[in-house]
Amino acid sequence: MRLTRTVDPAELPVSLEEAKEYCRVNHDEENSLIESLIVAAVGYLDGPSGILGRAIIEQEWLLELDAWPNRLALPIEPVTDVAVSYIDLSGTVTTVPENQLVITDAPSNRTVLEWVDGIQAPELSTARYPVKITITAGFDAADVDEGLKVAIKMLVGHWYDNRETVVMGMSAVELPMAVSALLARYRVML
């Protein structure tokens, strides 16, 4: 299995101005620092390898498989679109018609992809990763929940104020408790 992001999010869920307001920064000298902290905070949270296990802003992923699964829990949420193609025995890339697949939400909060009852999975080429599943996931920036935006701003503020990894004479806090509390409701549980 191989999972690759093919289309990055077009924008960030928190603007530079919002982050500066949260950090109480009234000048432009540290704009590039604050922008990089926003990108880092989103990267820390976003995607299947982020701590949320979900896409924040709409993006596209390519999941490649060596064989057809009977049932597949997709590795990223929230899924807005899925397209499946494969390389057949003759080496031709073929798209699976939407009416041959069922996409459901599982109790585990993962979107599950299955064949419609009675549909036989086509034979595959012996090429590596002949099954290609394109997954579009995430929200429009305007639709990102405010709690998640606040958590991102809190992370940016924490990293802005605490730029060093070790603090002498005081206890260092990796992640403020309020951020953890806000993020808990957005995590995808496997």
C-alpha angles and dihedrals in degrees: 000000000000126000120194131173106232100175120037122213111278094222143008124257092232123048126221089248093053092049093047091051091050091048091045092236114157100178136068100227093098099039094115091050092050092046090052090050090053090051090047093049092050091046090051091055105029134089133009092304094046118096091255095054090218141091115257101190122028112280138153129242132189116215112193122194135187093219142010113276119217090222126004128196103208113236098229138048150243093035116200099170140009129192122182127199135163143190109249128210092275092053095254120140107233129185118227109232113246091235090065094061134065119209114195138165111246124213087252089068091249123123110241125210118205139161117258110256110274095021114121117214110245121247115264137222117252089240116120112271099003093169114078120187117185111202125191111197140164140052136283107261090248090056098052109120114257092232090060091048090051090050090052091049090048091052091049090049093048093049091044091054096038107044097158126075094218125048115195119216094011134066114263118225117206096197126008113246092236090058091050090049092050093046095048093080093052098051117110110229117215 
